[in-house]
Structure formats: structure tokens, C-alpha cells
PDB file of C-alpha atoms and ligand atoms in Angstrom:
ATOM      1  CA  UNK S   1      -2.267   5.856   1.442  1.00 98.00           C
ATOM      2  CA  UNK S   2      -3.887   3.402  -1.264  1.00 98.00           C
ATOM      3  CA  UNK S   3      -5.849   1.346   1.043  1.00 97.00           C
ATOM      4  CA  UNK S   4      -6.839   1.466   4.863  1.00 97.00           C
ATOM      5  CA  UNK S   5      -7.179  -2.234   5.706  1.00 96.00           C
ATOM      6  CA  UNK S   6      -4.579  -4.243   7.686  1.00 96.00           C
ATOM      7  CA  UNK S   7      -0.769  -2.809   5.453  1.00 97.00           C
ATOM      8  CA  UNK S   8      -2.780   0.661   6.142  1.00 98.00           C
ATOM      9  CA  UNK S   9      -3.900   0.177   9.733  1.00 98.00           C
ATOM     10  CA  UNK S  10      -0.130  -0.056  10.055  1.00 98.00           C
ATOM     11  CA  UNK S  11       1.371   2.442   7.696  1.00 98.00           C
ATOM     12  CA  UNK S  12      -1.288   5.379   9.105  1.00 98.00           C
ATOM     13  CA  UNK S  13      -0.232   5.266  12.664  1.00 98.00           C
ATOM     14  CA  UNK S  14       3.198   5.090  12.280  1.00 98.00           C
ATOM     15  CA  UNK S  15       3.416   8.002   9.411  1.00 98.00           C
ATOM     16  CA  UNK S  16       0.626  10.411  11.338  1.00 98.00           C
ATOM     17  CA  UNK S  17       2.683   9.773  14.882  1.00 97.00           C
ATOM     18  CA  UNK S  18       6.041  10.546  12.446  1.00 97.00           C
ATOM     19  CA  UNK S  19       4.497  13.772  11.955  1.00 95.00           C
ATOM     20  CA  UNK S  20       4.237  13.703   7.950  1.00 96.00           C
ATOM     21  CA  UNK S  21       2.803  16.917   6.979  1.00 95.00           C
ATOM     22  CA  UNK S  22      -0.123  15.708   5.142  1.00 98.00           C
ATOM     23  CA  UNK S  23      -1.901  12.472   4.386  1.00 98.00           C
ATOM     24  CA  UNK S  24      -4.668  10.865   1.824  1.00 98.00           C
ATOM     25  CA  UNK S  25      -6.492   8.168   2.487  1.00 98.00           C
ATOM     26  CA  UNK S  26      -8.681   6.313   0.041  1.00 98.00           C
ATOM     27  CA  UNK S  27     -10.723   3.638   0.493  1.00 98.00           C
ATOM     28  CA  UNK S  28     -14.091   2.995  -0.747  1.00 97.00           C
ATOM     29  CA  UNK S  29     -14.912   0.296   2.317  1.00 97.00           C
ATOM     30  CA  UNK S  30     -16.533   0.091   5.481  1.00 97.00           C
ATOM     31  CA  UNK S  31     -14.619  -1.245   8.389  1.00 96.00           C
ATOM     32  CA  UNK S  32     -16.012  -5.421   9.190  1.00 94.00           C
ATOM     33  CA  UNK S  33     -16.137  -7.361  11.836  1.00 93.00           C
ATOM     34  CA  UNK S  34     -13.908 -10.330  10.296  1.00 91.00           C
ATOM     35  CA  UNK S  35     -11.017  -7.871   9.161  1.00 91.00           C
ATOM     36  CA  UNK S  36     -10.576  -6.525  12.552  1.00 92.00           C
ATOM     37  CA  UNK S  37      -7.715  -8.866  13.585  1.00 91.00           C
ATOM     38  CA  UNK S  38      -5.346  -7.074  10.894  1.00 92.00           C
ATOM     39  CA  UNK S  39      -6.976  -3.627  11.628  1.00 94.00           C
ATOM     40  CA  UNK S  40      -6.062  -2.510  14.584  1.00 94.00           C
ATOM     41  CA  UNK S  41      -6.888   1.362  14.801  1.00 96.00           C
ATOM     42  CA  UNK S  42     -10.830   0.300  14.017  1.00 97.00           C
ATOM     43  CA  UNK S  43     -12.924  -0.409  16.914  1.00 95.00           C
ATOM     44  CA  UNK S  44     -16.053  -3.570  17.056  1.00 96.00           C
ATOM     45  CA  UNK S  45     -18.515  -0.822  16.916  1.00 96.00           C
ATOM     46  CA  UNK S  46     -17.049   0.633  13.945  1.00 96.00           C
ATOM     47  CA  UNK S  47     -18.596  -1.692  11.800  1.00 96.00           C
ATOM     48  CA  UNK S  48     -20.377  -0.687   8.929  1.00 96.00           C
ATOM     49  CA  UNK S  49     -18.401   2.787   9.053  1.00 97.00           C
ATOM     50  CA  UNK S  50     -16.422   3.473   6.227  1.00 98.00           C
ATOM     51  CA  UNK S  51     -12.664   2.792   6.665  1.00 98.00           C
ATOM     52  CA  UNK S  52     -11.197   6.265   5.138  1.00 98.00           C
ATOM     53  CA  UNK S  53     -13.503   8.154   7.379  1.00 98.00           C
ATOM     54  CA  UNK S  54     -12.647   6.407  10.705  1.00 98.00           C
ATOM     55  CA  UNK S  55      -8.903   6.780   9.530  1.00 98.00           C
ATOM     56  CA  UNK S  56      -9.166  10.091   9.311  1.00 98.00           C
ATOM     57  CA  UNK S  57     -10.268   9.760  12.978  1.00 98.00           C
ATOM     58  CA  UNK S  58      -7.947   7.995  14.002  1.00 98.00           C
ATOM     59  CA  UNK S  59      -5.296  10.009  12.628  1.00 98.00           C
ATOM     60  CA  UNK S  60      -6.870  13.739  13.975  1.00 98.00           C
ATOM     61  CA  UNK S  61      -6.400  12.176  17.416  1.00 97.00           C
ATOM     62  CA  UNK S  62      -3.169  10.692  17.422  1.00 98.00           C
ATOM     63  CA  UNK S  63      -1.951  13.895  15.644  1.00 98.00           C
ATOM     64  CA  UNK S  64      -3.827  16.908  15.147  1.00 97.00           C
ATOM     65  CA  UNK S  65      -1.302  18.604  13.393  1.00 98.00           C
ATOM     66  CA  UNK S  66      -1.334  16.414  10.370  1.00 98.00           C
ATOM     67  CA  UNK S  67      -3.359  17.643   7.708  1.00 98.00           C
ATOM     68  CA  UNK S  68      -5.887  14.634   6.749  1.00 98.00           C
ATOM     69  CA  UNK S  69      -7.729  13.636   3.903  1.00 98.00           C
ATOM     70  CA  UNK S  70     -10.515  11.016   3.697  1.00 98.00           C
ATOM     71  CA  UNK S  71     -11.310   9.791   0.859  1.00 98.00           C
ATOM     72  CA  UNK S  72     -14.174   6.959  -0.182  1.00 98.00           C
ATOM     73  CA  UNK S  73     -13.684   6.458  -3.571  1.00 96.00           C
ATOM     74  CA  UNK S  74     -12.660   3.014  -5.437  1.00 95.00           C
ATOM     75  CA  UNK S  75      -8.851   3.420  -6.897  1.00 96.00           C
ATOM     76  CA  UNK S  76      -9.264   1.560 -10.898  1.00 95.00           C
ATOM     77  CA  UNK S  77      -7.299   2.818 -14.111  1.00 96.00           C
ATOM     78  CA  UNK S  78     -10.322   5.456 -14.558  1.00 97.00           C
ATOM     79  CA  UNK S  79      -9.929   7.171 -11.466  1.00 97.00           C
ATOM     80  CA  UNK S  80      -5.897   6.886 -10.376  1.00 97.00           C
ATOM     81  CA  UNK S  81      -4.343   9.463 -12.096  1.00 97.00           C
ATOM     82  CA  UNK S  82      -6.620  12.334 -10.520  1.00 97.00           C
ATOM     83  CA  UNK S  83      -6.378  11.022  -7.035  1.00 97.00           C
ATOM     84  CA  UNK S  84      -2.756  10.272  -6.983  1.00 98.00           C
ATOM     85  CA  UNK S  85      -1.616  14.201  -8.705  1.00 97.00           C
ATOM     86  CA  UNK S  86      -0.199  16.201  -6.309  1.00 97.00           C
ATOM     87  CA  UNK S  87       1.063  14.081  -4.251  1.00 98.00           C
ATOM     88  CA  UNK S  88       4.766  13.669  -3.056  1.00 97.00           C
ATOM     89  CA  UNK S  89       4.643   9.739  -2.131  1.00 98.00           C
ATOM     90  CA  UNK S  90       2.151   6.713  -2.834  1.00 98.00           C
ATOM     91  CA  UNK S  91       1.431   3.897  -0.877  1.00 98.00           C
ATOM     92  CA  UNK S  92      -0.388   1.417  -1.939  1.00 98.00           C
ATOM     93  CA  UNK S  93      -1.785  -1.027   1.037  1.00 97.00           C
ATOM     94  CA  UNK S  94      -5.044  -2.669  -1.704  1.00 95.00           C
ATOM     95  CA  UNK S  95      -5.718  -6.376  -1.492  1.00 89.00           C
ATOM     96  CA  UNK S  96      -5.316  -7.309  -4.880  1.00 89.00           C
ATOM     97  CA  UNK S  97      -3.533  -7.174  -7.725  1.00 90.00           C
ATOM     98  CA  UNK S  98      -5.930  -5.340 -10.410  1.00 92.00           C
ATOM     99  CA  UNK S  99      -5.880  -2.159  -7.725  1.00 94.00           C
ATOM    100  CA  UNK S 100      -2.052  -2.608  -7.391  1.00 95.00           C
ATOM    101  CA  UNK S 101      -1.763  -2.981 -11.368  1.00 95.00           C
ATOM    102  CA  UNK S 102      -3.499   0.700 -11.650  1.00 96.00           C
ATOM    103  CA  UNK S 103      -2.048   2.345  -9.130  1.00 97.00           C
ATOM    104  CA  UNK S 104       1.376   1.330 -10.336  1.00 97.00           C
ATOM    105  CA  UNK S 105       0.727   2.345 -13.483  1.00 97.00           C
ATOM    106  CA  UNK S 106      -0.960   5.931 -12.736  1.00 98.00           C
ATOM    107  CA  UNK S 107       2.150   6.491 -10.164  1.00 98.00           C
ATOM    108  CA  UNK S 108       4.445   5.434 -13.890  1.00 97.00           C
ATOM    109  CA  UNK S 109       2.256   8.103 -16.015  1.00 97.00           C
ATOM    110  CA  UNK S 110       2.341  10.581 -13.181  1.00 98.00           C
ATOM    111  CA  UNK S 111       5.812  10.241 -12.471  1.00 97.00           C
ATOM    112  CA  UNK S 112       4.815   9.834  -8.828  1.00 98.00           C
ATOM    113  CA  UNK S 113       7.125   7.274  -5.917  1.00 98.00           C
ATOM    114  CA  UNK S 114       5.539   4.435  -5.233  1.00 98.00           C
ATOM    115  CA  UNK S 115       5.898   2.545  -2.151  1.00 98.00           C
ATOM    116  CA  UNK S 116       4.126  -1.262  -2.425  1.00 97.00           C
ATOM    117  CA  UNK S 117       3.359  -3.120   0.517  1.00 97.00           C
ATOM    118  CA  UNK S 118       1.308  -6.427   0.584  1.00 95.00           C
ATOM    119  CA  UNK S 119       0.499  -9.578   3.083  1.00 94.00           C
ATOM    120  CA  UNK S 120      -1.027 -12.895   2.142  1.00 90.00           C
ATOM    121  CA  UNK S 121      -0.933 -15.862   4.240  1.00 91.00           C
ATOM    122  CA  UNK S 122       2.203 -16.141   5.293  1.00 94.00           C
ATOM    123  CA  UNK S 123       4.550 -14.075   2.825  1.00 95.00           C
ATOM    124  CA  UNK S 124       4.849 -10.322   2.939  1.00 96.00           C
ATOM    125  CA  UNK S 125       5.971  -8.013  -0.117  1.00 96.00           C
ATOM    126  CA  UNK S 126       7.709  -4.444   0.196  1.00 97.00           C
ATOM    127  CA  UNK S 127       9.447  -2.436  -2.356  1.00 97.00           C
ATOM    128  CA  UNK S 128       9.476   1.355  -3.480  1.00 97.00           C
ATOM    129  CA  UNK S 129       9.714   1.833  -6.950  1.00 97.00           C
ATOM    130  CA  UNK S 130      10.657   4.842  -8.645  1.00 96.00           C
ATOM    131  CA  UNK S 131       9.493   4.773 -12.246  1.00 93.00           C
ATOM    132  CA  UNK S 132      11.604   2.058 -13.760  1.00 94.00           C
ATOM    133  CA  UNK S 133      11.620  -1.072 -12.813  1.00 96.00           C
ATOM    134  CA  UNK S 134       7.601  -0.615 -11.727  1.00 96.00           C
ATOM    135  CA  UNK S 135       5.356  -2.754 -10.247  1.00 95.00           C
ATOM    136  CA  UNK S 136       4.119  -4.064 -13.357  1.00 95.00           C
ATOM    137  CA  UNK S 137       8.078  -5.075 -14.311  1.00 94.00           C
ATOM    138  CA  UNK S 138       7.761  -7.345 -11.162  1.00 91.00           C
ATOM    139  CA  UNK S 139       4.064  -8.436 -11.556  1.00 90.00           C
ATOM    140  CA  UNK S 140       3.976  -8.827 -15.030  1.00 85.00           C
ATOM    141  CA  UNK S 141       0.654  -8.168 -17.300  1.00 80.00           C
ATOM    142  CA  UNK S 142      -1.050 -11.903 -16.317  1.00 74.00           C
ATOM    143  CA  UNK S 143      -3.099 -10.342 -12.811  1.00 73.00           C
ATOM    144  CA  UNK S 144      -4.862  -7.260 -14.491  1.00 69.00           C
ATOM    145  CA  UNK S 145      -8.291  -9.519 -13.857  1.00 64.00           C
ATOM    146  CA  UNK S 146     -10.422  -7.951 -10.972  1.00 58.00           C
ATOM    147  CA  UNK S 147     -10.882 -11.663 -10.016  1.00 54.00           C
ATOM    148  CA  UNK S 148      -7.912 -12.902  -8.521  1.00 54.00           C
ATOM    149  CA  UNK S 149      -6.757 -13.771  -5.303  1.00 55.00           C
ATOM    150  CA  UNK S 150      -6.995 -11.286  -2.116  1.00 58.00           C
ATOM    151  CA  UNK S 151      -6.756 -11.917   1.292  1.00 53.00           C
ATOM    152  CA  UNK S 152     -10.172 -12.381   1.833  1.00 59.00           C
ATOM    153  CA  UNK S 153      -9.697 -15.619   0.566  1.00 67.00           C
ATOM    154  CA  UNK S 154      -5.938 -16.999   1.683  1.00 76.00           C
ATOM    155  CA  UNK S 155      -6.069 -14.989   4.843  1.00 84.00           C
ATOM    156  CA  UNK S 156      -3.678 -12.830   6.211  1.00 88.00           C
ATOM    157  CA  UNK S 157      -2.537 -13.102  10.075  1.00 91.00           C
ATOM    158  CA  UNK S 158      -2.147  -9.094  11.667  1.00 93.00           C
ATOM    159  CA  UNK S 159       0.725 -10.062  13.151  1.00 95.00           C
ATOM    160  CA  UNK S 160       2.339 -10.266   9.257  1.00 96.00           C
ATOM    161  CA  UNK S 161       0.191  -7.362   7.872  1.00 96.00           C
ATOM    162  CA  UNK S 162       1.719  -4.735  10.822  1.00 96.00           C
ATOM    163  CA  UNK S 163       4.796  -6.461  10.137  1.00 97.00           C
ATOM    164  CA  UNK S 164       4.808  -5.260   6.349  1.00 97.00           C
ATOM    165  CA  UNK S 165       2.279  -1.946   7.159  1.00 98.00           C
ATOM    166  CA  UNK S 166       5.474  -0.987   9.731  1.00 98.00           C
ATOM    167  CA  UNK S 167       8.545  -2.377   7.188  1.00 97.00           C
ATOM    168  CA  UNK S 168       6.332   0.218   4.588  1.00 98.00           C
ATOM    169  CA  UNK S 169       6.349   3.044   7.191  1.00 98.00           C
ATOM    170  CA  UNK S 170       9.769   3.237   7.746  1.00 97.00           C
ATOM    171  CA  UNK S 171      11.133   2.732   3.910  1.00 97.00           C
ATOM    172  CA  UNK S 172       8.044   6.258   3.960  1.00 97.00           C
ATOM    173  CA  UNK S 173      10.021   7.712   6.331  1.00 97.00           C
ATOM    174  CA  UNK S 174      13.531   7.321   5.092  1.00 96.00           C
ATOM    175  CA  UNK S 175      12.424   8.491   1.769  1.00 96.00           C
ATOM    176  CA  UNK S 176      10.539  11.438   2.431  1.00 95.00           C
ATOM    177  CA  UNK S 177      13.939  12.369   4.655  1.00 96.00           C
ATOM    178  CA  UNK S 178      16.209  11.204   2.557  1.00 95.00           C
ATOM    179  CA  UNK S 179      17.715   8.748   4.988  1.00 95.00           C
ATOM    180  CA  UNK S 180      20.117   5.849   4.665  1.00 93.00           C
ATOM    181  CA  UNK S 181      20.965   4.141   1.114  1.00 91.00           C
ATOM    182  CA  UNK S 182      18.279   4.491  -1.534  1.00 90.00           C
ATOM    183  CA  UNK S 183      15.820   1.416  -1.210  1.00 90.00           C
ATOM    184  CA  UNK S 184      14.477   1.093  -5.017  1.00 93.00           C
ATOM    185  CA  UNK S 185      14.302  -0.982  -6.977  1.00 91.00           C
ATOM    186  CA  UNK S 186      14.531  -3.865  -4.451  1.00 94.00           C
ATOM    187  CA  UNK S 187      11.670  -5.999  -3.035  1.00 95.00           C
ATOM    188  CA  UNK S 188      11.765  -6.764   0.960  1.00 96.00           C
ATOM    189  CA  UNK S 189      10.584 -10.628   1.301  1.00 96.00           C
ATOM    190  CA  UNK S 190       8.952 -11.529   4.143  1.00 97.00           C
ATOM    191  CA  UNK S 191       8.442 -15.260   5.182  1.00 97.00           C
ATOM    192  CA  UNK S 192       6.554 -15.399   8.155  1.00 95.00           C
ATOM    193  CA  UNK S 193       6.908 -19.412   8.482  1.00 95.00           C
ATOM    194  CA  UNK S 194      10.794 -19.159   8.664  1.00 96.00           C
ATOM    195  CA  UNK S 195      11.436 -16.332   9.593  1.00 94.00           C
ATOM    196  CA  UNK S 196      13.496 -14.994   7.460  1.00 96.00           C
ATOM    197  CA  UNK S 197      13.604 -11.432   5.481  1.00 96.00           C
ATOM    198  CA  UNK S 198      15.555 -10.957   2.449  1.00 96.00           C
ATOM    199  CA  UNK S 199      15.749  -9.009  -0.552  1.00 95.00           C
ATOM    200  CA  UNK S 200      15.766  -9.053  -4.106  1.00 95.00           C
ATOM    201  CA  UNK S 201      16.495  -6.594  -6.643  1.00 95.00           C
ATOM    202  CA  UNK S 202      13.591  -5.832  -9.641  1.00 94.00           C
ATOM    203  CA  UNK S 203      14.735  -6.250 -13.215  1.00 94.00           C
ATOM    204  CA  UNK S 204      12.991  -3.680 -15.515  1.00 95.00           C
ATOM    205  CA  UNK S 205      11.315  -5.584 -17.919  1.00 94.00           C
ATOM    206  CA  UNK S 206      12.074  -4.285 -21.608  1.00 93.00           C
ATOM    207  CA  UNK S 207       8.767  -4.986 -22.650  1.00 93.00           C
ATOM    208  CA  UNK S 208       6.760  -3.581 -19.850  1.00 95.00           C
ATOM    209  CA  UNK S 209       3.856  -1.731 -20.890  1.00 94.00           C
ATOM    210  CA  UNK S 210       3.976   0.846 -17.827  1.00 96.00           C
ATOM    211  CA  UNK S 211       7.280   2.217 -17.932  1.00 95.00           C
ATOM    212  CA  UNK S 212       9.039   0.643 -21.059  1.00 90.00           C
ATOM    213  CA  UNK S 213       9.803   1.845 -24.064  1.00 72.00           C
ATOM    214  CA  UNK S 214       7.264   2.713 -26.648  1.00 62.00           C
ATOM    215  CA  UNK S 215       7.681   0.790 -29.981  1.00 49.00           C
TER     216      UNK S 215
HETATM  217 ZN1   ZN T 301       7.654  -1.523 -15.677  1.00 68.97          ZN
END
């Protein structure tokens, strides 16, 4: 899990009371006062604590028999590809798109699942991707900048980040069992004003530099 803020706060409950065998966490933060309304498994007097630790918490008493590891380290092009090895599924949960951007594209190098989840305002994203199309197919190469937008500044209501953080958990769940009709390749919109959910399916793009072709 890329990420324990409010798509995390979501995803770590439901996977750790699941019973997944084993589970990363990584985030370089410490939990805050204004984030608690999307972050549900911190406490007030957490503040100031970092987020991966009290996650890890969190997760050895919901469910000791999960094996959990913290992690506080920042997640950038440099440092992806050695925390993602090894594992069977990625999550990412990050605020913005630079993060997303690298993880994506360590998960297309590493050959690794990737299952995106994100909430801003009022709109929620979710879609596994399974080397091509990737992330960056959808995204395109325009938000590599470590400056743009991120819920700190739109704001994100918890009610929509548990909404996605849960819609995540399960598309987790059904992959790592195998369960229903394969869900790549398609993006899970969530519009939180009208209520509505629908998806869409991702075009690979033929000049993606993640997972198209070289030359
Ligand atoms: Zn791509």
C-alpha cells in the first residue's frame, strides 16, 4: 500500500480484516490534525506520529496474523523499483500525480499489478492495470511536475475517499483470489455529486513511454 492517508485508511482495514497474508505500507508522513476527517484508523492524539508506523498499529490489532511492514520512506522514480520488488500487488493510495507517475512506471519496469485509487473533491478514480494500458497511457506525460494539484488543496470529503479506499479493496481482493471477470484495463468513475459510478475502458497509448514500444 502506496500511501496511508484517506484511499489507504480505507484500503488497510478492509485488506488486513480480509486476512491478506502480508502487507507494506509506505509513507513518509506523520498523521495531522486537518487530514483526520478522511483518516479514520488515526486517532487526535496521533498527531505528529508518522502514518506508516501507526498503520502498522492499526493493522497488528485488527489482525495479528497479518504479517506487517511499515515503511517511512518517500516513493519518487529513485526509490520505486526497490520498494515495490517482491511484491505480488501494488496499491497506490498517493495524493498526487508525480508519486502516481513513478509508481506506475516502476510497477511497468517491474512487471508488478497495479491497483490505482484516487479522490479529489468530488470525483473518485479506480482502475487496476496490468502492464499495458498503464497509468501513464491514461494520465499522459503532462503531470510528471511535483507541483500539481493534491487534495490538500481541492479537498477531498472521507465519505468519497472510503468510498474509493473500499471500491480499491475489493477489486484487491478479487484479484489476489481470482474472483469474478478480470477488472483491467478499465477505470471505475466515481461522481460523488450525482451519484453515479461508471466505467471506462483505458486505451494503451502507442506512444507511451512506460509500457510502449521502444523506437
Ligand atoms: Zn502506458
Amino acid at each position: 500500500m502506496i500511501g496511508a492517508g484517506g484511499i489507504g485508511a480505507a484500503v488497510i482495514p478492509a485488506l488486513a480484516g480480509a486476512g491478506v497474508g502480508a502487507l507494506t505500507i509506505v509513507d513518509p508522513d506523520t498523521a495531522d490534525l486537518s487530514n483526520l476527517h478522511r483518516q479514520p484508523i488515526y486517532r487526535s492524539r496521533d498527531a505528529g506520529e508518522p502514518k506508516a508506523a501507526l498503520a502498522g498499529q492499526f493493522v497488528r490489532r485488527l489482525n495479528p496474523f497479518v504479517e506487517v511492514d511499515p515503511i517511512e520512506r518517500r516513493i519518487d522514480p529513485e526509490t520505486a523499483p526497490a520498494l515495490l520488488a517482491g511484491h505480488h500487488l501494488v496499491i497506490d493510495g498517493t495524493d498526487n500525480f508525480a508519486t502516481r507517475l513513478a509508481v506506475s512506471d516502476a510497477c511497468v519496469a517491474l512487471g508488478l499489478p497495479l491497483l490505482s485509487a484516487a479522490a479529489q473533491q468530488w470525483q473518485g478514480q479506480v482502475g487496476l492495470f496490468l502492464g499495458r494500458p498503464c497509468y501513464r497511457c491514461f494520465v499522459g506525460d503532462a503531470f510528471d511536475a511535483d507541483d500539481c494539484d493534491n487534495c490538500a488543496e481541492l479537498g477531498v470529503t472521507g465519505a468519497l475517499t472510503g468510498l474509493a479506499g473500499n471500491l480499491a479493496a475489493l477489486l484487491a481482493i478479487r484479484f489476489l483470489t481470482q474472483a469474478g471477470d478480470d477488472p483491467s484495463g478499465r477505470l471505475h468513475l466515481i461522481d460523488a455529486l450525482a451519484g453515479t459510478q461508471r466505467q471506462i475502458r483505458i486505451m494503451a497509448d502507442p506512444g507511451c513511454r512506460a509500457c510502449g514500444q521502444p523506437g
